[in-house]
Amino acid sequence: MALIQLGTSACALYNPTSSSKSVVKECNIPSDQSGTITAKWPVIPIPIALHQGDFDDSEASSISAAASTWNTFFTASSSVTTLDPGSSGSIRTSSNSNPRQAGSICAQGIMQGNTKFTGNVVIYKLSKWSANYPQNAMALTTTCFLQATPYPKFYMAVMEINYQNFFVSGTKVPDLQSIVLHELGHLHGLNHSCEATTKSGTPNCNDPNLNPDYIVASMFPTFSFDPSGIGEQKRDLQSNDQGRANCLYSGSGSTN
Ligand SMILES: [Zn+2]
């Protein structure tokens, strides 16, 4: 059993322009990204929920739009949807308390065997960000998984969004839809397109010859802000995100 934390951090590195290319339908993990898959869910779609009362209508619609972007992509690439937000148009809510606050997330799995979900991946707004979390992370997706071949299998996940150090008055304001799109990438099992540190099977973001596809990707680890503190928009999945994601979920509803 392993516990990992994945997050985005805030610094002004790059300001990509969005591009609209055709949808990637093939599985493509470039050799220098061989270590950038964390795990996969054994079955899709993954049920997601907003923690009850946390998000206003505008925030909920941003989160819903990010989820739709993933589903629209997978529908086009593989005729599947990977996220189940509940009723169309709005994401279901959950009254479950945050399992991370109790420190027992991996004891609260939401899978029954490898075939059935028994709960939702809940998205929480934290007005008090844990001192144990990276303070420059705008959000964290925490997952639990079991070793399996070819990829470990998720059985639990939680998404938390940092409304202490970001989003609120007097702080930088990220583009929520872009941040959630990125976090949903982690939820699917994608790690960052590159890392600022040396890591096996992962490109170094500081490599001057870094593939530009990795920089424009949603899964690039950092987001920039303009001088007034407004975060950049990266609301689309790019070819590198799409190619890697296709290796995890394609072809049928079951991905055992
Ligand atoms: Zn991240």
Coordinates of C-alpha atoms and ligand atoms in Angstrom, one line a residue:
M1 CA 0.0 0.0 0.0
A2 CA 1.4 3.3 -0.9
L3 CA 0.4 6.9 -0.3
I4 CA 1.4 9.7 -2.5
Q5 CA 0.7 13.3 -2.7
L6 CA 0.6 15.2 -5.9
G7 CA 0.3 18.9 -6.2
T8 CA 0.7 21.9 -8.3
S9 CA 2.9 24.8 -7.2
A10 CA 2.7 28.4 -8.0
C11 CA 5.5 30.1 -9.9
A12 CA 5.8 32.0 -13.0
L13 CA 7.7 29.9 -15.5
Y14 CA 5.8 29.9 -18.7
N15 CA 2.8 31.3 -20.4
P16 CA 1.7 29.0 -23.1
T17 CA -0.8 29.7 -25.8
S18 CA -3.7 27.4 -26.2
S19 CA -3.9 25.4 -29.4
S20 CA -6.7 23.3 -30.8
K21 CA -5.4 20.1 -32.4
S22 CA -7.2 17.0 -33.4
V23 CA -7.8 14.5 -30.6
V24 CA -5.0 11.9 -30.1
K25 CA -6.5 8.4 -30.3
E26 CA -3.4 6.3 -29.7
C27 CA -1.6 5.3 -26.5
N28 CA 1.6 7.2 -26.5
I29 CA 4.0 7.4 -23.6
P30 CA 7.3 8.8 -24.9
S31 CA 10.3 6.9 -23.6
D32 CA 11.5 9.8 -21.5
Q33 CA 8.1 9.7 -19.7
S34 CA 8.2 6.0 -18.9
G35 CA 7.8 6.8 -15.2
T36 CA 5.0 9.3 -15.4
I37 CA 2.1 6.9 -14.8
T38 CA 1.1 6.5 -11.2
A39 CA -1.7 3.9 -11.4
K40 CA -5.1 3.4 -12.9
W41 CA -8.6 2.7 -11.7
P42 CA -9.7 -0.9 -12.4
V43 CA -13.1 0.3 -13.6
I44 CA -14.5 3.5 -15.1
P45 CA -16.2 5.8 -14.9
I46 CA -14.9 7.2 -11.6
P47 CA -17.7 8.7 -9.6
I48 CA -16.8 12.2 -8.4
A49 CA -18.6 14.6 -5.9
L50 CA -18.2 18.0 -4.5
H51 CA -18.2 18.2 -0.7
Q52 CA -21.6 19.5 0.3
G53 CA -21.7 23.3 0.8
D54 CA -18.1 23.9 -0.1
F55 CA -18.4 25.5 -3.6
D56 CA -20.6 28.2 -4.9
D57 CA -22.4 27.8 -8.3
S58 CA -19.7 29.5 -10.3
E59 CA -17.0 27.3 -8.7
A60 CA -19.1 24.2 -9.2
S61 CA -19.6 25.0 -12.9
S62 CA -15.8 25.4 -13.4
I63 CA -15.2 22.0 -11.8
S64 CA -18.0 20.5 -13.9
A65 CA -16.5 22.0 -17.1
A66 CA -13.1 20.5 -16.2
A67 CA -14.7 17.1 -15.8
S68 CA -16.6 17.5 -19.1
T69 CA -13.3 18.2 -20.9
W70 CA -11.9 14.9 -19.8
N71 CA -15.1 13.0 -20.8
T72 CA -15.3 14.8 -24.1
F73 CA -11.8 13.8 -24.9
F74 CA -12.3 10.2 -23.9
T75 CA -15.5 10.0 -25.8
A76 CA -13.7 11.2 -28.9
S77 CA -10.6 9.0 -28.4
S78 CA -12.0 5.8 -27.1
S79 CA -15.8 6.1 -26.9
V80 CA -15.7 5.9 -23.1
T81 CA -16.3 8.3 -20.3
T82 CA -13.9 8.2 -17.4
L83 CA -15.7 10.5 -14.9
D84 CA -19.2 10.1 -13.5
P85 CA -20.2 13.5 -12.0
G86 CA -23.8 12.3 -11.4
S87 CA -26.7 14.1 -13.0
S88 CA -25.9 16.0 -16.1
G89 CA -25.2 19.7 -15.8
S90 CA -24.1 19.6 -12.1
I91 CA -21.8 17.5 -10.0
R92 CA -23.3 15.4 -7.2
T93 CA -22.5 16.4 -3.7
S94 CA -21.3 14.3 -0.8
S95 CA -21.5 14.9 3.0
N96 CA -18.6 12.7 3.7
S97 CA -16.0 14.3 6.0
N98 CA -12.5 14.6 4.6
P99 CA -10.7 11.4 5.2
R100 CA -7.4 13.1 5.1
Q101 CA -8.2 15.2 8.0
A102 CA -8.6 12.0 10.0
G103 CA -5.3 10.8 8.6
S104 CA -6.9 7.5 7.5
I105 CA -7.5 8.0 3.8
C106 CA -6.1 4.6 2.7
A107 CA -8.2 2.8 5.2
Q108 CA -11.3 4.1 3.5
G109 CA -11.2 2.7 0.0
I110 CA -14.1 3.2 -2.4
M111 CA -13.6 0.1 -4.5
Q112 CA -15.3 -3.3 -3.9
G113 CA -12.9 -5.7 -5.5
N114 CA -11.9 -4.5 -8.9
T115 CA -15.3 -4.1 -10.4
K116 CA -17.4 -1.7 -8.4
F117 CA -17.2 1.7 -6.8
T118 CA -18.8 2.0 -3.3
G119 CA -18.3 5.7 -2.9
N120 CA -17.2 8.9 -4.6
V121 CA -13.9 10.7 -5.1
V122 CA -14.8 13.8 -3.1
I123 CA -13.5 17.3 -3.9
Y124 CA -13.0 19.5 -0.8
K125 CA -12.4 23.2 -0.5
L126 CA -10.0 23.9 2.4
S127 CA -10.1 27.3 3.9
K128 CA -7.4 26.1 6.3
W129 CA -4.6 24.4 4.4
S130 CA -2.7 21.8 6.4
A131 CA 0.7 22.9 7.6
N132 CA 1.8 19.4 6.4
Y133 CA 1.0 20.2 2.8
P134 CA 3.2 22.2 0.4
Q135 CA 2.2 25.8 1.0
N136 CA 2.7 26.7 -2.7
A137 CA 0.3 23.9 -3.9
M138 CA -3.0 25.3 -5.2
A139 CA -4.5 21.8 -4.9
L140 CA -3.6 18.3 -4.0
T141 CA -4.9 15.0 -5.2
T142 CA -4.0 12.2 -2.8
T143 CA -4.4 8.6 -4.0
C144 CA -4.0 5.1 -2.6
F145 CA -3.2 2.1 -4.8
L146 CA -2.1 -1.5 -4.7
Q147 CA 0.7 -2.9 -6.8
A148 CA -0.5 -4.6 -10.0
T149 CA 0.7 -5.2 -13.6
P150 CA 1.0 -3.3 -15.8
Y151 CA 0.0 -0.5 -13.6
P152 CA -0.9 -0.3 -9.9
K153 CA -4.6 0.0 -9.2
F154 CA -6.2 2.9 -7.4
Y155 CA -8.7 2.2 -4.7
M156 CA -9.1 5.6 -3.0
A157 CA -8.5 9.2 -3.8
V158 CA -9.3 12.7 -2.5
M159 CA -8.9 16.1 -4.1
E160 CA -8.3 19.2 -1.9
I161 CA -8.2 22.8 -3.1
N162 CA -6.2 25.4 -1.3
Y163 CA -8.5 28.3 -0.4
Q164 CA -6.2 29.6 2.2
N165 CA -3.1 30.5 0.2
F166 CA -5.0 31.0 -3.1
F167 CA -8.3 32.0 -4.5
V168 CA -9.3 34.2 -1.6
S169 CA -9.0 38.0 -1.2
G170 CA -5.4 39.1 -0.9
T171 CA -4.0 36.0 -2.5
K172 CA -3.3 34.9 -6.1
V173 CA -6.3 33.7 -8.0
P174 CA -5.7 30.6 -10.1
D175 CA -8.0 29.6 -12.9
L176 CA -10.1 27.0 -11.0
Q177 CA -11.1 25.1 -14.2
S178 CA -7.5 24.8 -15.3
I179 CA -6.3 23.6 -11.9
V180 CA -9.1 21.0 -11.6
L181 CA -8.4 19.8 -15.1
H182 CA -4.8 19.2 -14.0
E183 CA -5.8 17.5 -10.7
L184 CA -8.3 15.3 -12.6
G185 CA -5.3 14.2 -14.7
H186 CA -3.7 13.0 -11.4
L187 CA -6.9 11.3 -10.5
H188 CA -6.8 9.4 -13.8
G189 CA -3.2 8.3 -13.0
L190 CA -1.1 10.8 -14.8
N191 CA 1.9 12.3 -13.1
H192 CA 3.4 15.5 -14.3
S193 CA 4.7 15.8 -17.8
C194 CA 8.1 16.8 -16.3
E195 CA 9.5 17.6 -12.8
A196 CA 11.8 20.3 -11.7
T197 CA 13.9 17.6 -10.0
T198 CA 15.8 14.6 -11.4
K199 CA 13.5 11.6 -11.3
S200 CA 13.8 8.3 -13.1
G201 CA 11.5 8.0 -16.1
T202 CA 10.5 11.7 -15.9
P203 CA 11.8 14.5 -18.0
N204 CA 13.4 17.5 -16.1
C205 CA 11.4 20.6 -16.7
N206 CA 14.6 22.7 -16.6
D207 CA 16.1 20.8 -19.5
P208 CA 16.8 23.5 -22.1
N209 CA 15.9 20.9 -24.8
L210 CA 12.6 19.9 -23.1
N211 CA 10.0 18.8 -25.5
P212 CA 7.6 21.8 -25.9
D213 CA 4.6 19.4 -25.8
Y214 CA 5.5 18.8 -22.1
I215 CA 5.3 22.5 -21.4
V216 CA 2.0 23.2 -22.9
A217 CA 0.5 20.1 -21.4
S218 CA -2.2 20.4 -18.7
M219 CA 0.1 18.1 -16.6
F220 CA 3.0 20.6 -16.6
P221 CA 3.6 21.0 -12.9
T222 CA 3.4 24.8 -12.5
F223 CA 1.0 27.6 -13.5
S224 CA 1.9 31.2 -14.0
F225 CA 0.2 34.4 -12.8
D226 CA -0.1 37.8 -14.4
P227 CA 1.2 40.8 -12.5
S228 CA -2.2 41.3 -11.0
G229 CA -2.2 37.8 -9.6
I230 CA -4.6 36.2 -12.0
G231 CA -3.6 32.7 -13.0
E232 CA -3.1 31.4 -16.5
Q233 CA -5.8 29.4 -18.3
K234 CA -4.9 25.9 -19.5
R235 CA -8.4 24.6 -19.9
D236 CA -7.7 22.1 -22.7
L237 CA -6.0 18.7 -22.8
Q238 CA -3.0 18.7 -25.0
S239 CA -1.5 15.9 -27.1
N240 CA 0.9 14.7 -24.4
D241 CA -1.9 14.5 -21.8
Q242 CA -4.1 12.7 -24.3
G243 CA -1.5 10.2 -25.5
R244 CA -0.6 9.2 -22.0
A245 CA -4.2 9.0 -20.8
N246 CA -5.1 6.8 -23.7
C247 CA -2.7 4.1 -22.3
L248 CA -4.8 3.9 -19.2
Y249 CA -8.4 3.9 -20.3
S250 CA -9.5 3.0 -23.8
G251 CA -11.6 0.6 -25.7
S252 CA -14.0 -0.6 -23.1
G253 CA -15.6 0.3 -19.8
S254 CA -13.5 -2.2 -17.9
T255 CA -9.8 -1.6 -17.7
N256 CA -8.6 -4.7 -15.8
Ligands
ZN1 ZN 0.1 18.3 -10.2

